[in-house]
Amino acid sequence: MEVKLKVLRYDPESGKEPEYRRYTVDMPESATVLDSLIEVREFHDGTLSLRCSCRSAICGSCAMRINGRARLACKTQVSSVAEDGEEIVVEPAGNMPTIKDLVVDMAPFWDKIRAVKPWLQPSGPPPEREYLAPPQAMIELAEVMNCIMCGACVSDCTVLEVDKSFLAPAALAKAWRFVHDPRDGNTAARLRELSEPSGIWDCTRCNFCVQVCPKDVKPMDQIMKLRAEATAIGITNNAGSRHTFAFTSTVKEGGRLNEFQMLPRTHGLLNIAANLAELPGGIRMIRAGKMPSPFTHKIPGAAHVKRIFKRFEHAKV
Amino acid sequence: MKYAFWPGCVSKGACPELYTSMVRTSAALGIELVELYDGNCTGAGVISEHSMETADALNARNFALAQRLGLPLINICSTCQGVQSMAQQRLKKNAKLAAEINQTLSDEGLYYDAQKGLEVKNFLWVLVEDFGLDRLKSMIKRPLHGISAGPFYGCYILRPESILGFDEFPERDTYLEQVIEAVGCKLITYEGQDKCCGFPILTINKKNSLTMAANHLSEAQKEGADFLVTPCPLCHLNLDAQQPDAAKYATVDGLQVPILHLPQLIGLALGIDPKELRVDRHVVSTNKVLSKLTATPVHA
Ligand code: SF4
Ligand code: SF4
Ligand code: FES
């Protein structure tokens, strides 16, 4: 099978701009994108740099953008991305500086992993033997423990694209791994730190990390669990959790969202400065006939919605 | 064609023009909408941050209302679509949860059969999969030639693919492009078209939110888009209502990209009077688009 590759080449030390180079290699039907890139490096162009090790989706070193989406090159079969022999576009992972060609600098990635203190911090006197955890608790963590630290999620995170300070999906998923571990004794402090700016509330819920993760870690889902956990233990003095509460309470009252009440409830009614800052936007919306009604519109079944809240708000099924 | 119609909260709140244009355009297409007046908010992925069980129960209630009518559900919001698809999947998987929810719903005589499920489709999916673009093309009275349009999807109608029916309909990430071309516009594509508009963090991290919007709008403007079209009113709010504020983060001068709701675009192509579609109810003026429109006469 003929495999056509269009690879973004870049050597910051050369002083030259990044440029695409095209290669065509002959590969068996079952070849992966990684096999094809190695073929290029070994037999066509020895200057191509890439990172790989296990070739079986375990080590996490070969994450890169293939046709615009972060994937493990060793887990991506050519036939799955170029069914009819189309050209495959290969670029380095995003949101991290390129060292050369397809090799990115993972230092910012590791800094963030370290920032969430990814080790157990038990409290109280140590037990006589090992720390024990019930199997069920570990089953609930199976998803996050599958993370192979490949950085695919970080590559495609939309918040990181505009704000390098965001802790980003991999580190936040890792944080949940320790927050939810029954042997850890530092849960509240962890959640307080994670609720700071650049933490859990900065995620836009874009689902990119869930989509691209090769190990189905679902980082965004773990971030949502951190949000729920943080608010449940009373860490609510931040715009993120106020937003969630404002939203939830307007629905609880009338069955539908009341957008008009969102801003003051999110900033806090008394945060006059923040509310005033929204005024130009508000006036614009009124002029365009877009201002939602300040009154709660009740749906006919509002009482039933309230009943649903009462029954499930604090239930775990 | 008949659907149980879930308008969402935003088309009844900050984007009334979406509701009006959907009703008008559907009538012109011959799509019958039976509105779920008693439907409740889907939770928009926010209530689930607080309580997943409550969010699932709220969605089950809407599904039960539609099932009682025996009709598939149509929505006009990417976020509703994603949230509804996810809730359906959880309710199907967790029989115990579905049973407990049904017990609560039974007090108002409702029941959601999670195993049978319910077809839940955004207007965009309905247009392409149920209605058909050839049929749409045959009904066009005002082909929008000479106008350039770019797509803006909204996250929840694209990701994660595993819950959004991409197995059965692998081209769902190209439907907006197909629709834009079907109504005669010149298609503009740009990098940010499938990314996040920034709306969910508008009140939490305004700078990040507006920078996201500004990046996509700037790219689209550079590529020459006369307007963008979206199936998501939340994207519309960030890209349109916040655009004047986003302009300070733009990478182009004079940021000015009108954002049309999908039913407005279809309605214009069907020859409906722009006023009836409320395209004047936007923060970013649509006049530029409309003046190009008047150059294209409506065929009887
Ligand atoms: S869901 Fe959140 S963490 Fe995941 S990619 Fe999007 S913004 Fe980043
Ligand atoms: S969460 Fe998934 S994508 Fe992110 S680093 Fe871990 S394995 Fe890779
Ligand atoms: S080479 Fe190890 S994950 Fe791809």
PDB file of N, CA and C and ligand atoms in Angstrom, chain A residues 34 52-62 72-75 148, ligand 3:
ATOM      1  N   LEU A  34       2.797   5.502  12.685  1.00  0.00           N
ATOM      2  CA  LEU A  34       4.151   5.461  13.243  1.00  0.00           C
ATOM      3  C   LEU A  34       5.073   4.597  12.371  1.00  0.00           C
ATOM      4  N   CYS A  52       9.247   7.832  19.954  1.00  0.00           N
ATOM      5  CA  CYS A  52       8.445   6.631  20.117  1.00  0.00           C
ATOM      6  C   CYS A  52       9.240   5.624  20.916  1.00  0.00           C
ATOM      7  N   SER A  53       8.519   4.660  21.466  1.00  0.00           N
ATOM      8  CA  SER A  53       9.235   3.627  22.197  1.00  0.00           C
ATOM      9  C   SER A  53       8.487   2.299  22.096  1.00  0.00           C
ATOM     10  N   CYS A  54       7.346   2.180  22.773  1.00  0.00           N
ATOM     11  CA  CYS A  54       6.700   0.865  22.903  1.00  0.00           C
ATOM     12  C   CYS A  54       6.047   0.362  21.620  1.00  0.00           C
ATOM     13  N   ARG A  55       5.606   1.272  20.779  1.00  0.00           N
ATOM     14  CA  ARG A  55       4.861   0.946  19.553  1.00  0.00           C
ATOM     15  C   ARG A  55       3.586   0.152  19.828  1.00  0.00           C
ATOM     16  N   SER A  56       3.105   0.200  21.041  1.00  0.00           N
ATOM     17  CA  SER A  56       1.861  -0.521  21.328  1.00  0.00           C
ATOM     18  C   SER A  56       0.955   0.253  22.275  1.00  0.00           C
ATOM     19  N   ALA A  57       0.963   1.568  22.151  1.00  0.00           N
ATOM     20  CA  ALA A  57       0.020   2.439  22.869  1.00  0.00           C
ATOM     21  C   ALA A  57       0.120   2.309  24.384  1.00  0.00           C
ATOM     22  N   ILE A  58       1.319   2.129  24.883  1.00  0.00           N
ATOM     23  CA  ILE A  58       1.496   2.002  26.326  1.00  0.00           C
ATOM     24  C   ILE A  58       2.404   3.094  26.894  1.00  0.00           C
ATOM     25  N   CYS A  59       3.459   3.439  26.173  1.00  0.00           N
ATOM     26  CA  CYS A  59       4.447   4.350  26.767  1.00  0.00           C
ATOM     27  C   CYS A  59       4.025   5.807  26.691  1.00  0.00           C
ATOM     28  N   GLY A  60       3.161   6.141  25.750  1.00  0.00           N
ATOM     29  CA  GLY A  60       2.664   7.511  25.655  1.00  0.00           C
ATOM     30  C   GLY A  60       3.599   8.490  24.981  1.00  0.00           C
ATOM     31  N   SER A  61       4.625   8.002  24.278  1.00  0.00           N
ATOM     32  CA  SER A  61       5.596   8.962  23.732  1.00  0.00           C
ATOM     33  C   SER A  61       5.296   9.428  22.313  1.00  0.00           C
ATOM     34  N   CYS A  62       4.360   8.801  21.613  1.00  0.00           N
ATOM     35  CA  CYS A  62       4.211   9.135  20.188  1.00  0.00           C
ATOM     36  C   CYS A  62       2.983   9.986  19.884  1.00  0.00           C
ATOM     37  N   LEU A  72      -2.210   8.902  19.119  1.00  0.00           N
ATOM     38  CA  LEU A  72      -0.968   8.143  19.219  1.00  0.00           C
ATOM     39  C   LEU A  72      -0.680   7.606  17.818  1.00  0.00           C
ATOM     40  N   ALA A  73       0.513   7.907  17.310  1.00  0.00           N
ATOM     41  CA  ALA A  73       0.836   7.467  15.947  1.00  0.00           C
ATOM     42  C   ALA A  73       0.877   5.946  15.867  1.00  0.00           C
ATOM     43  N   CYS A  74       1.267   5.303  16.985  1.00  0.00           N
ATOM     44  CA  CYS A  74       1.386   3.841  16.959  1.00  0.00           C
ATOM     45  C   CYS A  74       0.031   3.151  17.070  1.00  0.00           C
ATOM     46  N   LYS A  75      -0.999   3.915  17.472  1.00  0.00           N
ATOM     47  CA  LYS A  75      -2.328   3.313  17.627  1.00  0.00           C
ATOM     48  C   LYS A  75      -3.219   3.670  16.445  1.00  0.00           C
ATOM     49  N   ILE A 148      -1.743   7.371  30.311  1.00  0.00           N
ATOM     50  CA  ILE A 148      -0.344   7.031  30.001  1.00  0.00           C
ATOM     51  C   ILE A 148       0.503   8.290  29.797  1.00  0.00           C
TER      52      ILE A 148
HETATM   53  S1  FES C   3       5.125   4.422  20.892  1.00  0.00           S
HETATM   54 FE1  FES C   3       4.445   4.101  22.922  1.00  0.00          FE
HETATM   55  S2  FES C   3       2.467   4.934  22.885  1.00  0.00           S
HETATM   56 FE2  FES C   3       3.046   5.045  20.824  1.00  0.00          FE
END
